[in-house]
Coordinates of C-alpha atoms in Angstrom, one line a residue:
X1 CA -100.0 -24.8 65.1
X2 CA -96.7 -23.6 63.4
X3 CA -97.8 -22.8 59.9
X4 CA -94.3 -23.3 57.5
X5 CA -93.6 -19.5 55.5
X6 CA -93.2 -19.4 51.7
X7 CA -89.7 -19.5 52.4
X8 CA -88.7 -22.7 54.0
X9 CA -91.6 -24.4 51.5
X10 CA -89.4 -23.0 48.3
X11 CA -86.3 -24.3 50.2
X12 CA -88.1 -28.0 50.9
X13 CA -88.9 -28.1 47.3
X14 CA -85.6 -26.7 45.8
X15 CA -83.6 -29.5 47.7
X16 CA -86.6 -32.2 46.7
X17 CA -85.6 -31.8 43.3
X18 CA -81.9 -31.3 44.0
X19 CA -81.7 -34.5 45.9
X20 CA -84.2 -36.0 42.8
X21 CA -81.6 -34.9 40.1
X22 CA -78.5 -36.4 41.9
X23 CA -80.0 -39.7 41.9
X24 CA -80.7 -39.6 38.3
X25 CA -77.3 -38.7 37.7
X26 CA -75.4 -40.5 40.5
X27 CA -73.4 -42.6 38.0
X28 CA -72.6 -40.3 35.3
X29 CA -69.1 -39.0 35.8
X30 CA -70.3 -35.0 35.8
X31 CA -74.0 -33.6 36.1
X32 CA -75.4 -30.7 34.5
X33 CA -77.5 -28.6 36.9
X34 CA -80.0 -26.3 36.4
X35 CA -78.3 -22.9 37.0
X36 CA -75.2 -24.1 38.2
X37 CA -73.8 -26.2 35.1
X38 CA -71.1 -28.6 35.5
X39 CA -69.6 -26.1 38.6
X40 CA -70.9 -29.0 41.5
X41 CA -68.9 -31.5 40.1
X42 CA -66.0 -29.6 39.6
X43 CA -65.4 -28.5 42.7
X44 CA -66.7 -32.1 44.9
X45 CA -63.8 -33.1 42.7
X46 CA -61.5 -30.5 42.9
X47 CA -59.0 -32.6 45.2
X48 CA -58.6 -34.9 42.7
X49 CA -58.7 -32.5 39.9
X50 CA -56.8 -34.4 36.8
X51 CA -57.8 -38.3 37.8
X52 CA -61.7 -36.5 37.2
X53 CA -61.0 -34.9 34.2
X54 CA -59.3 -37.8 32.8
X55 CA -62.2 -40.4 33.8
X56 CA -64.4 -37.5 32.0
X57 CA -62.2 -37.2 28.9
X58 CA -62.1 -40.7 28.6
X59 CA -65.7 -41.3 28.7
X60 CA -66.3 -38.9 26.4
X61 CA -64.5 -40.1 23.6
X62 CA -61.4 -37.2 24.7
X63 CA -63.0 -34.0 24.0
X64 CA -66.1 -32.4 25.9
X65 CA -67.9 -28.8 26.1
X66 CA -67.6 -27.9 30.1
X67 CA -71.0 -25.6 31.0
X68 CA -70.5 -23.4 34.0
X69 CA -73.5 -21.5 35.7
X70 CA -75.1 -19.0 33.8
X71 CA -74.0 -15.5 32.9
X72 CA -70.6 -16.9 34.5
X73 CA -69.2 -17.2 30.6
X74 CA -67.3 -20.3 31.8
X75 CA -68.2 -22.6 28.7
X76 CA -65.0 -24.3 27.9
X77 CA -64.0 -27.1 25.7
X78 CA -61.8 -29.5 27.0
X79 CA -59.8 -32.4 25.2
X80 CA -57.1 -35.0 25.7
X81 CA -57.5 -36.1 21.7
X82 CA -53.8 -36.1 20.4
X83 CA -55.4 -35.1 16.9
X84 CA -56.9 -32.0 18.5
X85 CA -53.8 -31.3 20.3
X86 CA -51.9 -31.3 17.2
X87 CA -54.7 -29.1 15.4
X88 CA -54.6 -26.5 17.7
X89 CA -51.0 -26.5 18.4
X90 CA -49.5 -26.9 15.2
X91 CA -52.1 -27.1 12.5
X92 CA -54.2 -24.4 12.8
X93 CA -51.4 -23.0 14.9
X94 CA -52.7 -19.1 14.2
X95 CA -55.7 -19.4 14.8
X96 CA -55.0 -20.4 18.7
X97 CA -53.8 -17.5 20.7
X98 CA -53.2 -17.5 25.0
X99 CA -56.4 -15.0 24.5
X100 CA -57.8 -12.5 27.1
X101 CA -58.5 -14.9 30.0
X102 CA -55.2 -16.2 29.9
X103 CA -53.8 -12.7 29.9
X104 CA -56.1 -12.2 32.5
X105 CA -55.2 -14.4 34.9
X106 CA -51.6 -14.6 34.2
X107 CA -51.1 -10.8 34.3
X108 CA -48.0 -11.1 36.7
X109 CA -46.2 -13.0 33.5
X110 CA -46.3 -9.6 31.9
X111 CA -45.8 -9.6 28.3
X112 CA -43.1 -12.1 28.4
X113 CA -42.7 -15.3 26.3
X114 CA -45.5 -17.2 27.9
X115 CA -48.5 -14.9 27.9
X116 CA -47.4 -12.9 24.5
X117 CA -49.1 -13.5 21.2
X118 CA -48.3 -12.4 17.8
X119 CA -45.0 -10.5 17.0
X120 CA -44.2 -9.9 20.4
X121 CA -44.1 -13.5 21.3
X122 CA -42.3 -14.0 18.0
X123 CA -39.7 -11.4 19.4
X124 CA -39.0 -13.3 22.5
X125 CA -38.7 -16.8 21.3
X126 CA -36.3 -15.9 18.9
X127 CA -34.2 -13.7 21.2
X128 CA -34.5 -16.6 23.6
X129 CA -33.8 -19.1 20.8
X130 CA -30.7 -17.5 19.7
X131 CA -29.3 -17.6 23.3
X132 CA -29.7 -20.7 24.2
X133 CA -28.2 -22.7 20.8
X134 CA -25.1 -20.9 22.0
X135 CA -22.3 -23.2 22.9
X136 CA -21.3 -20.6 25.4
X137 CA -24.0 -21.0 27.3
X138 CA -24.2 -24.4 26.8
X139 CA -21.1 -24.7 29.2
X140 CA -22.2 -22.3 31.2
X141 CA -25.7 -23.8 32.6
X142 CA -23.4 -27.2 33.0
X143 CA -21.0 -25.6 34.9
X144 CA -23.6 -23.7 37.5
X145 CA -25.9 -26.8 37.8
X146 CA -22.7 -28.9 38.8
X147 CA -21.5 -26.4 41.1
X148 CA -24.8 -26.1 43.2
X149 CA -24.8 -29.8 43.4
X150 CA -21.6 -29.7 44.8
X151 CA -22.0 -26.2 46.7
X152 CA -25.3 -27.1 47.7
X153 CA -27.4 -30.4 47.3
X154 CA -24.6 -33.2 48.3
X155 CA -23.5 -31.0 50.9
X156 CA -27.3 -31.1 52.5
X157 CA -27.6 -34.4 51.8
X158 CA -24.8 -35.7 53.8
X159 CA -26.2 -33.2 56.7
X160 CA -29.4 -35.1 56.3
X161 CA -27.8 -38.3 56.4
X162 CA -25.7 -37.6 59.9
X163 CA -28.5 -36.3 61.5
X164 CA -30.8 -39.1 60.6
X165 CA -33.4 -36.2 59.0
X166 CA -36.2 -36.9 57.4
X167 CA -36.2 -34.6 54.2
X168 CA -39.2 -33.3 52.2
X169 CA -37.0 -33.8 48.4
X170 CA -40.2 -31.3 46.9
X171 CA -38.7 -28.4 49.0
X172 CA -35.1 -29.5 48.3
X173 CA -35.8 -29.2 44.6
X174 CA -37.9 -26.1 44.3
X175 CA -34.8 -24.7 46.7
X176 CA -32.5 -26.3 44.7
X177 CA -33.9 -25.0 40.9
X178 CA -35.0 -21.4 42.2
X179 CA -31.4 -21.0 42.7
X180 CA -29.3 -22.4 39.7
X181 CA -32.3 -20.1 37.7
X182 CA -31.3 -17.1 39.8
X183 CA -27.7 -17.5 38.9
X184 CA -28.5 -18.5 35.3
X185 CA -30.5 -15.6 34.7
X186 CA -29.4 -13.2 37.5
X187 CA -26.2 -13.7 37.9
X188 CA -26.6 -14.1 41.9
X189 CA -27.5 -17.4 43.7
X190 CA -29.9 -16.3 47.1
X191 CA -28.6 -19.4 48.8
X192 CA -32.0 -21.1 49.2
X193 CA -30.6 -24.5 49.6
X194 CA -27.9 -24.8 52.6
X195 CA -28.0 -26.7 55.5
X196 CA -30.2 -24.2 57.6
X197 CA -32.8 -24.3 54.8
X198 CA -33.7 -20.4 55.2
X199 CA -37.1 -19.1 54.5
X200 CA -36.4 -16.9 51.3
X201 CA -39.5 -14.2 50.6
X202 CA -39.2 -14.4 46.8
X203 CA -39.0 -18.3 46.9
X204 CA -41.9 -18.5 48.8
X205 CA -43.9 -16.0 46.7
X206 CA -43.4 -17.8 43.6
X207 CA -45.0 -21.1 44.9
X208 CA -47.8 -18.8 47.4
X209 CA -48.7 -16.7 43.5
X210 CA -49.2 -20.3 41.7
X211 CA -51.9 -22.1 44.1
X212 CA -53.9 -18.3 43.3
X213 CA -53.3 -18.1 39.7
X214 CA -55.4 -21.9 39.7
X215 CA -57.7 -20.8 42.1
X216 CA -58.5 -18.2 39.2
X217 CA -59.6 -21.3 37.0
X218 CA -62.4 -22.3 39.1
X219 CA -63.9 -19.2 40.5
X220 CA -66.4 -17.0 38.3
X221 CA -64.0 -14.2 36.6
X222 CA -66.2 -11.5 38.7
X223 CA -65.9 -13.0 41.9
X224 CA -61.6 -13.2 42.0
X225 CA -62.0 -9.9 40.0
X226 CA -64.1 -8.8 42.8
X227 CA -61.7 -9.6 45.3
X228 CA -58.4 -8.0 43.7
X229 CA -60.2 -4.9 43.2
X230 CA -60.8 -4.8 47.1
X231 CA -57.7 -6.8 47.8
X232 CA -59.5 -9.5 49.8
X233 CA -58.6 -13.0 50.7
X234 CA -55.9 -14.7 48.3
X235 CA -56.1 -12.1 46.0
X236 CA -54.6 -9.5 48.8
X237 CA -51.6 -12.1 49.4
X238 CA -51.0 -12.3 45.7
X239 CA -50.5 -8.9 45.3
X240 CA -48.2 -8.5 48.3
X241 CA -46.5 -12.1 46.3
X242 CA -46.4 -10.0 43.6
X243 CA -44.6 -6.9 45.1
X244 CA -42.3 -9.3 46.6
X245 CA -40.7 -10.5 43.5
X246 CA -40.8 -7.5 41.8
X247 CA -38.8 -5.5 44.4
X248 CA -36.3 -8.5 43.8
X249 CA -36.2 -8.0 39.7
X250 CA -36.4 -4.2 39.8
X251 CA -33.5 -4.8 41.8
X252 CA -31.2 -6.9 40.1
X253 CA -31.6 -4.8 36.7
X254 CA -30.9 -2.0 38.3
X255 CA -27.5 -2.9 39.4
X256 CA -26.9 -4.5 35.8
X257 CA -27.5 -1.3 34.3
X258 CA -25.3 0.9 36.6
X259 CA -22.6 -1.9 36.4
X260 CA -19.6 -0.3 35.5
X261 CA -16.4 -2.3 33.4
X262 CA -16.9 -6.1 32.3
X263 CA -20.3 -7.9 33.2
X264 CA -21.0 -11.0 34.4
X265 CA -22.0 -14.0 32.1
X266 CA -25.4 -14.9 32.8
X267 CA -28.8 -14.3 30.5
X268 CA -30.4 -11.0 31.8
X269 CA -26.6 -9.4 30.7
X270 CA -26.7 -11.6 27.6
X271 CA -29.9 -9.6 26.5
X272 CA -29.6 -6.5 27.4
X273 CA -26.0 -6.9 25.2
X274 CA -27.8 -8.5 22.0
X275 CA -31.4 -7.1 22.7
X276 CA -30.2 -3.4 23.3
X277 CA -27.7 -0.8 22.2
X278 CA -26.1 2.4 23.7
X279 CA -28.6 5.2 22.1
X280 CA -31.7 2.9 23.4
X281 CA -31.3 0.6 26.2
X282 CA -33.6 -2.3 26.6
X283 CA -36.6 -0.8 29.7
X284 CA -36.8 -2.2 32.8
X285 CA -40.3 -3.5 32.1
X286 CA -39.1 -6.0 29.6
X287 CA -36.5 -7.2 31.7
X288 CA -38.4 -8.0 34.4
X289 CA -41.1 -10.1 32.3
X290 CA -38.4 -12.2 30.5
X291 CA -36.7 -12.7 34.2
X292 CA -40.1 -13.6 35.3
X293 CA -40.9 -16.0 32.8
X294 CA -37.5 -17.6 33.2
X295 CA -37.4 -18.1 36.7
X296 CA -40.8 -19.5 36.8
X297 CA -39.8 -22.0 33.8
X298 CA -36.4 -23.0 35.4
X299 CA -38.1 -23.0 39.1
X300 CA -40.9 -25.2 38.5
X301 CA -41.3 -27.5 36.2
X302 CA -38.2 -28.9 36.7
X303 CA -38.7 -29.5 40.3
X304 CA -41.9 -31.2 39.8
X305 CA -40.3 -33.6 36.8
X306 CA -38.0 -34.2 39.4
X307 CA -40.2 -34.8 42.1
X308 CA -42.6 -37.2 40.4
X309 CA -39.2 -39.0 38.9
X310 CA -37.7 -39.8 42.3
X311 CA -41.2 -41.1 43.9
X312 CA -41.7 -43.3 41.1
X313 CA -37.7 -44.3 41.3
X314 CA -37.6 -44.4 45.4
X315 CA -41.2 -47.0 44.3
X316 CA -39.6 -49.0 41.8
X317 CA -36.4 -51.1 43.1
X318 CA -36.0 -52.5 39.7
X319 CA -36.0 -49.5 37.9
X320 CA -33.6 -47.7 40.3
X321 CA -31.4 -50.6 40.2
X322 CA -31.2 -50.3 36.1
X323 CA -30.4 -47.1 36.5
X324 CA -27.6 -47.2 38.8
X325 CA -26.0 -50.2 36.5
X326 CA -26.2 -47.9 33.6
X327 CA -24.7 -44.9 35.5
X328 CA -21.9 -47.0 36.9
X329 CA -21.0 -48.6 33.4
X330 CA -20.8 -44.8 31.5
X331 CA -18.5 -44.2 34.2
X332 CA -14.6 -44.0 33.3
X333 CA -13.6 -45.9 35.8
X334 CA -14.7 -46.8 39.4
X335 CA -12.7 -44.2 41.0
X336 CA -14.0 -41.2 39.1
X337 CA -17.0 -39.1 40.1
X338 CA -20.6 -38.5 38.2
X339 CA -19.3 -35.2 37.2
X340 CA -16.5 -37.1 34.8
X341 CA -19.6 -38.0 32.4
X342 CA -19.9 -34.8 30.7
X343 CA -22.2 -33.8 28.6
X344 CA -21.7 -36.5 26.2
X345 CA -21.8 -39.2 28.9
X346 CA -25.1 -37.9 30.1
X347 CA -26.3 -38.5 26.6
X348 CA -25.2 -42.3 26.5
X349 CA -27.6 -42.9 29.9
X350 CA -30.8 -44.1 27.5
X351 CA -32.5 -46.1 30.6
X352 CA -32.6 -42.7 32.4
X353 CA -33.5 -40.7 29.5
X354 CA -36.6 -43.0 29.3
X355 CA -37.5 -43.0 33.0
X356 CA -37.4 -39.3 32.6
X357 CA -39.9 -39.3 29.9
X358 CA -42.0 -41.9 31.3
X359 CA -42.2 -39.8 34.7
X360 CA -42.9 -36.6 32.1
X361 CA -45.3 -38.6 30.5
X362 CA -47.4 -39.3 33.8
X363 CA -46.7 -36.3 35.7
X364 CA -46.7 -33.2 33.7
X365 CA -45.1 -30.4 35.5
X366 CA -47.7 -28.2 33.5
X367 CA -50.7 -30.7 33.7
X368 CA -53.2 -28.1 31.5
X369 CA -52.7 -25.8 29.0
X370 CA -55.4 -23.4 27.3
X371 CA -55.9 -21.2 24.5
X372 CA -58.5 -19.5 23.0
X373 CA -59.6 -19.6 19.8
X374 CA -59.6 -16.2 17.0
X375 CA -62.0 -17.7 14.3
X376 CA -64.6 -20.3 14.1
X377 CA -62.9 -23.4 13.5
X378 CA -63.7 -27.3 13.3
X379 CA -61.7 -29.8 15.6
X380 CA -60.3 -33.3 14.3
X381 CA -63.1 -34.5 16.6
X382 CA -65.9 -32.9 15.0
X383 CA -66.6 -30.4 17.6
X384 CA -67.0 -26.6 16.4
X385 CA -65.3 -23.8 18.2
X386 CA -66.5 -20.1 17.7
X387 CA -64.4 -17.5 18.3
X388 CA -63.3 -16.5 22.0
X389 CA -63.8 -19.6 23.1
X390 CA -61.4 -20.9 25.8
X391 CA -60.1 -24.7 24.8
X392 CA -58.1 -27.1 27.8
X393 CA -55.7 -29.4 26.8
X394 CA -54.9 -31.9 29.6
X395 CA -50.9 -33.0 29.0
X396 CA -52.2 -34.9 31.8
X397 CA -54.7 -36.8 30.1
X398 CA -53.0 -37.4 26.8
X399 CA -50.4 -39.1 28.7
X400 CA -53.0 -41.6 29.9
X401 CA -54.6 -42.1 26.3
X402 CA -54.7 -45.9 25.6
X403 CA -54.5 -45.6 22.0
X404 CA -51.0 -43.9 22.1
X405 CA -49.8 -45.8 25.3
X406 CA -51.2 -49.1 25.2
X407 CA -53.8 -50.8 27.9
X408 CA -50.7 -50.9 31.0
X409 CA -50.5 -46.7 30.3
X410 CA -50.8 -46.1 33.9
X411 CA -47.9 -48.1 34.8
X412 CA -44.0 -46.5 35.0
X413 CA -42.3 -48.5 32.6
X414 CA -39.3 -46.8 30.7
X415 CA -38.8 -50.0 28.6
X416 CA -41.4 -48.5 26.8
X417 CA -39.1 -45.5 25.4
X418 CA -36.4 -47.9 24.4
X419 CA -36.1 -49.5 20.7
X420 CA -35.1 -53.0 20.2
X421 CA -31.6 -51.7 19.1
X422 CA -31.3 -49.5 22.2
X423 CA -31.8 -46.2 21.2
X424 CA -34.6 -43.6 22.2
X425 CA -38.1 -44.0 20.6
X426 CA -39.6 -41.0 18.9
X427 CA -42.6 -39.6 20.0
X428 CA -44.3 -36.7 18.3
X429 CA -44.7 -34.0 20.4
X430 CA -48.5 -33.8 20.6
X431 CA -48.7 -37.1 21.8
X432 CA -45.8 -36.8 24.5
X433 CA -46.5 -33.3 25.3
X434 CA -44.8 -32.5 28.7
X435 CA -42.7 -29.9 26.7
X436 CA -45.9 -28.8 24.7
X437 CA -46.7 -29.1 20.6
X438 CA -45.6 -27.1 18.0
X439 CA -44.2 -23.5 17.3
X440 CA -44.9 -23.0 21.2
X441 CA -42.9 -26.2 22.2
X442 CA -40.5 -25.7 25.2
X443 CA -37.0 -23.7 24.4
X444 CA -35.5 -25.4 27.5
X445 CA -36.3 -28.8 26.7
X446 CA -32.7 -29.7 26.2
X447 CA -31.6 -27.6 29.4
X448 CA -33.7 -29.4 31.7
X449 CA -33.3 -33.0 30.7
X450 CA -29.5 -31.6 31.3
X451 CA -30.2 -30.7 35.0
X452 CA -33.0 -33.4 36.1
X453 CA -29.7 -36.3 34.6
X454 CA -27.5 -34.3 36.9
X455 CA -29.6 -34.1 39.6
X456 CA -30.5 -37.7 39.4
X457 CA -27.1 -38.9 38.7
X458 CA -25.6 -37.3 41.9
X459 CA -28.2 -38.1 44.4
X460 CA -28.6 -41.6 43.5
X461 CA -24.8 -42.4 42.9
X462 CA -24.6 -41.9 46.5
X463 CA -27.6 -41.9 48.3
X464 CA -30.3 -44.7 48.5
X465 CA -34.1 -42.9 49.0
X466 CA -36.9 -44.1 50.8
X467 CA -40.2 -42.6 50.7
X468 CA -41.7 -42.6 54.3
X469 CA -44.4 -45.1 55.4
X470 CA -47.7 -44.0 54.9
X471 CA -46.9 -40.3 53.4
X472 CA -49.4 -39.0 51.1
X473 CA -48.7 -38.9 48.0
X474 CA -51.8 -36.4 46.3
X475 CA -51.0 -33.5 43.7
X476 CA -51.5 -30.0 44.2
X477 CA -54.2 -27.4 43.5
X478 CA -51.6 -25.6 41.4
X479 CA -50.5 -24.5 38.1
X480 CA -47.3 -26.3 38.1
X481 CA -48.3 -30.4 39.2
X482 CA -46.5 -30.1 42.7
X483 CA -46.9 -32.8 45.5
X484 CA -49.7 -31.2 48.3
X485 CA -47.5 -32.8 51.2
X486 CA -44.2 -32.7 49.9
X487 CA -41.9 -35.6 48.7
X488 CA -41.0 -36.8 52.6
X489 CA -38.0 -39.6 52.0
X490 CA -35.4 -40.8 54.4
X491 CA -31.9 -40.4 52.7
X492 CA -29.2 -43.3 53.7
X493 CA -25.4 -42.7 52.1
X494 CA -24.9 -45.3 49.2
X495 CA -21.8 -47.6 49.4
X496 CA -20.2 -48.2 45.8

């Protein structure tokens, strides 16, 4: 007679009382498990990451202490209360630094102005801040953006259009951004977006690097740690990611430094100008972490704004058609192009500005933020934080918070920007917090409304977009909220 070993009796038992838990829990939105914490139920969800953590939030009253498996030190408080938001982001503003598992996984942002702290952060916004106010440069980012739509994007677009191609508008944009940023920051344009639509290395590393820098959310600290140390798996890719765009920054500063005569007008030659001086030069290290956090600010979130905005457009006839009147009535006169608005016609479009916002407001490009806290602390909500520990905020979530948004949140409705004498309604920026809260809020806010008006001005001026039948629309396991299957549309030329 087979006798069963101690073994496969331990094993009978353990998924007894596994299979015993799970029905006691079925209906709760997230289980804690003996020796595994919350971790099951984050990762059975993973795929649909922010709709779980929202439905968790939510049912929590917006704030709740995530457990991970023991000895894993993966305790974290997460929250989607707009009065912890604001606590942490402008309130107690000091006391809530990126801290060491931010730096940790976000090592290849160097110490530039997204993973600083302290005066060194300090140093950067205000270099950045200066810049940017500039008039100058004002002109300058409206001149590049409108010349790569011309140069680039219209001229793909009526390829697409003769050739009866179905286009994937995700790649388009991330093509599309990665190059005016190259230009604006570099000073060269790697011609990602022409007709061909070439297979750049550096592009392609920057989206490869973000899928492992979430990836480093989930897993236990050890085990990624584990593999970078033996360069196994994902972690060997991102370090060959990494070299990749390093080679192409190294590069480019180095032949801005041995430039000889008058340089070229574009932000890396800006700094090194106002940053440095002739005894001292700015070093190549610091360079290459402001470049880096540039390009991936100017890459990627405004490709995903503008992703989310045309899927909801492309799915909303009567919003598009608002639109188009409103472009078409800023217009000097039939004849002229989109390009006659200027920047104080792209200002008068208030339908758009709010369908912009309202596609923000859904679909964060940076869907969770984190910090970590330096002292013990109490939250709006009641919940104590001791030091070190790591706090989410879900952008995602707060822009699904019925209190702020009213019971139709999920619906796309840019009415709901609009005042009753037509102007743009306020909204603090803790509760509409796709450019984040306080000190830290986003220095290119005005710059990428700027471009994502453009862009939208020019493609749907002249091109009606349909999404395909059936495509998929799912986010991304990423940092940045990307689409996982692309934006797939079919482009017809609009008649006007």
């Amino acid at each position: 007679m087979y006798m069963f070993g101690i073994g496969e009796i331990l094993l009978a038992v353990f998924l007894f009382l596994a299979i015993h838990y799970w029905s006691l829990n079925r209906n709760t939105p997230i289980t804690k498990w003996p020796v595994l914490g919350m971790l099951p139920g984050l990762l059975y969800n993973m795929s649909n990451i922010h709709d779980y953590l929202n439905l968790v939030l939510k049912q929590n009253g917006g704030t709740f202490i995530f457990e991970g498996p023991w000895l894993t030190n993966m305790n974290i408080l997460c929250t989607s209360d707009p009065m912890n938001v604001q606590h942490i982001t402008s309130t107690k503003f000091e006391n809530y630094g990126k801290g060491n598992d931010f730096s940790e996984i976000f090592e290849i942002l160097g110490d530039g102005i997204f993973r600083s702290d302290s005066h060194i952060w300090k140093y950067n916004r205000t270099l950045l801040h200066s810049i940017f106010k500039k008039e100058s440069f004002q002109v300058f980012i409206h001149k590049t953006i409108e010349k790569k739509l011309f140069s680039g994007l219209l001229v793909f677009l009526d390829h697409a259009c003769k050739k009866g191609m179905q286009v994937d508008l995700q790649d388009i944009f991330q093509r599309l951004t990665f190059d005016n940023i190259c230009y604006i920051v570099l000073g060269f344009d790697p011609n990602c977006l022409s007709i061909e639509l070439p297979e750049i290395a550096c592009e392609r590393a920057f989206t490869h690097a973000e899928d492992t820098l979430f990836s480093r959310h989930v897993k236990p600290r050890f085990w990624w740690k584990l593999q970078k140390w033996f360069q196994v798996g994902e972690e060997k890719q991102f370090i060959k990611n990494q070299k990749i765009i390093d080679e192409m920054l190294y590069s480019e500063i180095k032949s801005k430094r041995e430039m000889q005569g008058e340089r070229k007008f574009d932000l890396l030659n800006i700094i090194m100008t106002e940053a440095g001086n002739g005894e001292n030069p700015i070093d190549y290290e610091f360079l290459r972490d402001t470049s880096i956090n540039l390009l991936a600010a100017g890459r990627d979130t405004i490709s995903s704004g503008l992703t989310w905005f045309f899927w909801l457009v492309a799915t909303h006839p009567f919003v598009e058609a608002k639109i188009l009147e409103e472009i078409k009535e800023n217009l000097p006169s039939r004849e002229h192009s989109w390009k006659d608005l200027g920047a104080k016609g792209l200002s008068k479009l208030i339908y758009l500005h709010g369908a912009l916002c309202e596609a923000l407001r859904l679909y964060p490009p940076v869907p969770l933020e984190h910090k970590s806290a330096l002292k013990s602390d109490v939250l709006p909500s009641g919940h104590r934080v001791k030091p070190n520990t790591m706090i989410v905020y879900s952008l995602y979530s707060v822009g699904r918070v019925e209190e702020i948004w009213g019971e139709d949140c999920l619906k796309f409705k840019p009415e709901r920007w609009i005042s009753k004498k037509g102007g743009i309604i306020h909204v603090p920026s803790y509760k509409f917090i796709a450019f984040n809260a306080g000190p830290r809020s986003c220095l290119g806010k005005d710059i990428s409304f700027i471009e994502m008006k453009m862009v939208a001005i020019a493609i749907l001026l002249n091109y009606h977009i349909q999404v395909v039948e059936d495509h998929p629309i799912i986010p991304s396991l990423s940092v940045v909220l990307h689409m996982k299957h692309g934006l797939k549309v079919n482009v017809k030329k609009r008649s006007i």
